[in-house]
XYZ file of C-alpha atoms in Angstrom:
368
model
C 38.932 109.196 90.183
C 36.126 107.016 89.025
C 32.974 109.116 89.423
C 30.846 106.147 88.398
C 31.400 104.360 91.672
C 29.424 104.771 94.841
C 30.963 107.276 97.433
C 33.148 105.321 100.087
C 32.272 107.904 102.732
C 28.947 109.577 102.453
C 26.407 110.724 104.784
C 24.925 107.243 104.624
C 28.071 105.855 106.052
C 27.317 107.881 109.174
C 23.859 107.106 109.930
C 21.735 108.941 107.549
C 18.964 107.171 105.712
C 18.966 109.533 102.660
C 21.119 112.285 101.211
C 20.930 114.780 98.663
C 23.403 117.737 98.239
C 26.815 118.766 96.730
C 30.331 117.735 97.541
C 31.108 120.440 100.243
C 30.767 124.215 100.017
C 29.873 125.283 96.603
C 33.255 126.342 95.668
C 34.415 122.888 95.981
C 34.501 120.469 92.894
C 33.317 118.484 91.233
C 30.153 120.605 90.461
C 27.424 118.012 90.425
C 24.685 116.779 92.863
C 24.997 113.780 94.922
C 22.051 111.582 95.967
C 22.509 109.033 98.561
C 25.854 107.672 97.682
C 26.101 108.502 93.946
C 26.571 111.379 91.800
C 23.484 112.274 89.881
C 25.411 113.280 86.776
C 29.063 112.591 85.756
C 31.166 115.656 85.626
C 32.395 115.460 82.255
C 32.975 119.039 81.614
C 35.114 121.800 83.199
C 33.953 125.080 84.267
C 34.261 127.882 87.108
C 30.661 127.355 88.492
C 31.811 127.438 92.017
C 34.434 130.256 91.354
C 37.250 127.640 90.711
C 37.911 125.655 87.805
C 36.835 122.003 88.235
C 35.057 119.002 86.750
C 31.360 119.956 86.133
C 28.260 117.906 85.342
C 26.405 119.168 82.151
C 23.683 121.414 82.979
C 25.047 122.163 86.632
C 24.508 125.853 87.583
C 25.556 127.366 90.793
C 22.372 129.523 90.705
C 20.343 126.385 90.924
C 21.802 124.769 94.068
C 19.924 126.745 96.892
C 16.555 126.354 95.239
C 17.211 122.591 94.515
C 18.205 121.815 98.158
C 15.129 123.923 99.496
C 12.823 121.954 97.275
C 14.261 118.555 98.194
C 13.692 119.630 101.983
C 10.019 120.505 101.188
C 9.521 117.217 99.552
C 11.234 115.227 102.444
C 8.882 117.012 105.074
C 5.848 116.039 102.692
C 6.963 112.471 102.552
C 7.401 111.990 106.127
C 4.558 113.993 107.400
C 1.996 111.140 107.654
C 4.514 108.750 109.644
C 5.553 111.740 111.855
C 2.007 112.519 112.868
C 1.527 108.664 113.631
C 4.401 108.753 116.169
C 7.444 108.095 113.778
C 9.579 111.290 114.079
C 12.216 112.419 111.481
C 15.437 114.466 111.638
C 16.260 116.653 108.673
C 19.638 118.185 108.595
C 19.569 121.016 106.049
C 23.254 122.559 105.447
C 22.883 125.372 102.807
C 25.354 126.357 100.409
C 24.251 130.058 101.129
C 25.336 132.514 101.894
C 28.782 131.137 101.462
C 30.864 131.933 98.529
C 30.386 131.859 95.581
C 27.703 134.632 96.088
C 24.942 133.487 93.612
C 21.547 134.759 94.514
C 18.961 133.728 91.827
C 15.434 134.619 90.717
C 14.031 137.725 92.327
C 16.988 137.922 94.838
C 19.475 138.672 92.029
C 18.727 142.383 91.595
C 20.595 145.751 92.227
C 21.012 146.039 96.100
C 22.651 148.720 98.043
C 24.629 146.103 99.733
C 25.313 144.014 96.581
C 24.497 140.378 95.768
C 25.587 139.160 99.178
C 22.664 140.914 100.703
C 20.384 139.284 98.103
C 21.939 135.924 98.911
C 21.081 136.398 102.679
C 17.547 137.297 101.733
C 17.166 134.074 99.702
C 18.433 132.100 102.710
C 15.575 133.795 104.832
C 13.103 132.678 102.130
C 14.421 129.051 102.204
C 13.933 129.099 106.034
C 10.265 130.511 105.420
C 9.646 127.660 103.072
C 10.628 125.084 105.362
C 8.584 126.449 108.038
C 5.463 126.893 105.575
C 5.970 123.189 104.700
C 5.863 122.183 108.449
C 2.680 124.339 108.761
C 1.108 122.940 105.608
C 1.515 119.449 106.824
C 0.287 119.913 110.399
C 3.741 119.450 111.877
C 4.780 122.760 113.214
C 3.340 122.384 116.801
C 5.430 119.082 117.240
C 8.728 120.063 115.498
C 11.924 121.581 116.958
C 13.456 124.018 114.426
C 16.925 125.311 114.826
C 18.364 127.836 112.423
C 22.213 128.764 112.934
C 25.544 129.130 111.269
C 28.961 127.781 111.447
C 31.260 130.832 111.738
C 31.346 134.572 111.597
C 31.351 136.634 108.395
C 33.977 136.110 105.803
C 35.803 139.456 105.713
C 36.814 138.999 102.185
C 33.093 139.260 100.949
C 32.026 142.884 100.240
C 29.505 144.520 98.127
C 30.364 144.075 94.500
C 31.710 140.859 92.782
C 35.399 140.586 93.278
C 35.282 143.069 96.298
C 38.022 141.321 98.297
C 39.938 143.139 101.046
C 42.937 140.672 100.620
C 43.258 142.255 97.096
C 42.654 145.842 98.481
C 39.264 146.115 97.464
C 37.445 146.711 100.486
C 35.664 143.498 101.535
C 33.724 143.845 104.785
C 34.924 147.119 105.352
C 32.979 148.320 102.307
C 29.736 146.980 103.955
C 30.670 148.479 107.106
C 31.159 152.003 105.302
C 27.501 151.537 104.380
C 26.471 151.154 107.946
C 26.122 147.446 107.693
C 28.350 145.558 110.355
C 28.001 141.618 109.897
C 29.795 141.189 113.161
C 27.343 143.745 114.980
C 29.557 145.177 117.926
C 31.833 142.154 118.110
C 35.548 142.074 117.318
C 36.801 140.038 114.359
C 35.380 137.956 111.537
C 35.505 134.301 110.289
C 38.561 132.372 111.126
C 39.501 134.326 114.408
C 39.170 133.663 118.073
C 37.495 136.985 118.825
C 33.663 136.895 119.180
C 33.178 138.007 115.621
C 34.591 134.790 114.482
C 32.907 132.358 116.849
C 29.586 133.936 118.130
C 26.763 133.008 115.614
C 23.087 133.423 115.386
C 21.158 130.467 117.074
C 17.523 130.643 116.748
C 15.131 127.776 118.055
C 11.459 127.358 117.504
C 9.644 124.624 119.419
C 5.815 125.272 120.407
C 4.971 124.707 123.869
C 8.588 124.321 124.931
C 10.667 127.467 123.782
C 8.647 130.516 124.744
C 8.580 132.801 121.690
C 10.431 136.120 121.992
C 12.903 134.826 124.746
C 16.549 135.339 124.735
C 18.933 132.695 126.203
C 22.588 133.663 127.498
C 23.622 130.211 127.992
C 26.743 128.881 126.553
C 26.980 126.151 123.964
C 28.711 125.083 120.799
C 27.357 123.495 117.743
C 28.989 120.204 118.548
C 26.398 120.214 121.517
C 23.720 119.304 118.748
C 24.839 115.718 119.028
C 24.093 115.177 122.721
C 21.068 117.321 122.489
C 19.495 115.119 119.735
C 20.449 111.977 121.427
C 18.687 113.175 124.766
C 15.671 114.270 122.727
C 14.996 110.799 121.417
C 16.430 108.826 124.350
C 19.435 107.351 122.309
C 22.586 106.165 123.979
C 25.933 106.502 122.415
C 29.366 105.059 123.358
C 31.435 107.014 125.930
C 33.990 107.482 123.133
C 31.588 109.177 120.773
C 30.884 112.890 120.865
C 33.444 113.466 123.582
C 32.934 117.263 123.569
C 29.287 117.324 123.206
C 26.820 118.526 126.076
C 23.222 118.463 125.754
C 21.549 122.009 125.821
C 18.023 120.570 126.067
C 17.687 122.251 129.504
C 18.268 125.553 127.979
C 15.446 124.984 125.314
C 13.128 124.343 128.386
C 14.229 127.501 130.019
C 16.455 125.875 132.690
C 19.923 126.339 133.565
C 22.380 125.007 131.186
C 24.852 122.174 131.616
C 27.837 123.636 129.891
C 30.360 125.864 131.943
C 33.341 125.891 129.586
C 34.082 125.730 126.016
C 37.475 125.299 123.922
C 37.692 127.326 120.966
C 40.004 127.032 117.938
C 41.035 129.162 115.133
C 42.018 128.647 111.368
C 45.675 128.907 112.262
C 45.309 126.394 115.051
C 45.350 128.865 117.949
C 43.314 128.345 121.032
C 40.747 130.085 123.473
C 38.950 128.929 126.390
C 35.767 130.107 127.799
C 34.547 129.721 131.480
C 31.424 131.537 131.824
C 31.871 135.106 130.936
C 35.589 134.873 131.060
C 37.592 134.229 127.945
C 41.274 133.560 127.632
C 42.783 133.691 124.115
C 46.008 131.833 124.217
C 47.827 133.967 121.633
C 48.631 137.546 121.025
C 46.587 137.939 117.890
C 43.239 136.754 116.414
C 44.501 133.431 115.425
C 42.902 134.099 111.888
C 43.109 136.017 108.728
C 44.014 139.257 110.461
C 47.452 137.843 111.963
C 48.614 138.262 108.314
C 48.084 141.949 108.236
C 51.112 144.211 108.687
C 51.776 147.591 110.024
C 53.273 150.386 107.681
C 56.696 149.555 109.085
C 56.364 146.050 107.957
C 55.914 144.410 111.328
C 52.851 142.187 111.989
C 49.936 143.622 113.742
C 50.421 141.301 116.630
C 54.008 141.763 117.121
C 55.105 143.025 120.666
C 51.382 142.413 121.999
C 50.981 140.168 125.225
C 51.333 136.457 124.743
C 47.789 135.964 126.250
C 44.424 137.917 126.262
C 41.724 137.738 128.956
C 38.341 139.298 128.427
C 35.270 139.641 130.642
C 32.565 139.334 128.115
C 29.970 140.206 130.592
C 31.411 143.711 131.001
C 33.211 143.817 127.636
C 31.682 141.753 124.934
C 33.436 143.667 122.309
C 36.900 142.520 123.776
C 38.390 145.930 123.886
C 40.346 145.678 127.252
C 42.885 142.788 127.758
C 42.805 142.173 131.517
C 45.559 139.365 131.263
C 48.213 141.668 133.001
C 45.716 142.617 135.820
C 44.491 138.935 136.593
C 47.520 136.619 136.101
C 46.055 134.066 138.386
C 42.875 133.901 136.418
C 44.944 133.398 133.112
C 47.007 130.674 134.719
C 43.820 128.848 135.989
C 42.151 129.025 132.679
C 45.330 128.069 130.811
C 45.482 124.940 133.078
C 42.118 124.010 132.178
C 42.655 124.433 128.486
C 45.815 122.104 128.778
C 43.887 119.574 130.795
C 41.172 119.246 128.211
C 43.896 118.944 125.446
C 45.732 116.415 127.291
C 42.550 114.374 128.004
C 41.289 114.496 124.469
C 37.744 115.500 125.720
C 35.749 117.813 127.682
C 33.174 115.677 129.067
C 33.510 112.946 131.861
C 35.023 109.636 130.675
C 38.167 107.796 129.828
C 40.812 110.055 127.979
C 40.598 110.151 124.210
C 43.791 109.987 121.968
C 43.659 113.259 119.746
C 43.590 112.572 116.128
C 46.713 114.573 115.632
C 49.421 115.997 118.110
C 48.099 119.168 119.503
C 50.193 122.083 120.265
C 48.798 125.042 121.983
C 51.556 127.430 121.547
C 52.671 127.048 118.045
C 55.827 128.560 116.416
C 55.411 131.873 114.935
C 55.975 131.555 111.168
């Protein structure tokens, strides 16, 4: 690979004016920064800065990445403040490397902690959010800025308290945290990768002075792909019917009104599906669809062997998904399954002409 050439597919290729960041999550090489569409330094060395061996730029340290991204965000806000106050708004998308693996808190957050370095990393993320909010305050932009803080998935169950604490290797992982009274999934079932709520239900915090009432809680249904339609509606931008075909604006929810989304397709790391309609949730598979499907009972059978082929939960009454109602409500299972199949066949979940899926989609995959 020729690292001296511009990136052929960077954020600039998708509408962003500027970009600063890394190649993906911090455990993905090459380990170097990217500014706009070029690497800031060539990865002429090899290291395990991200936890895996890969090309590395001289001087690159995983410990520095979160502080560097945070500083760039502060500088961007400062640079855009005057124009923003004059009526030219800005959009800042700030995806962090933390608290994803590798777990590398730095500075005052790298210390002994009862819950290990992961807890320090989470605290450092909190500091980053605070610095961004402080930058908005400092430049007089807080009252006119919508800030959203969210996450892409539930807790990674292989991350525990100490370095190398990996339940896949029999070293505890999330169970070590839970034994200390810290439950990353709260009372929800499952973790990252899985169709259960612990895998998909994530924090979603919004601050918008004058619109979002402080201290309120919203029970509306939304997915992170709804950010596209919401941002477009906020600025009055049109986009083709063939774009963002699963995105529904949640602007009404921010304004305290009824939401527009009534159902939601969910997907797991193993390619299994679930479908939400209001508080009802159909899991079109007998297991989690994620990491726990690989676990086995003492007799060698898989944990989901012999279980019903479908799971139906009433999240209003049973948010922890402890009671499978599929056998009691076969008609609801049939109707939700048909809605899922219709969405897959149409290649979209919003009104409009059917779209072709990027790859053939199979709901009931062959069990390996």
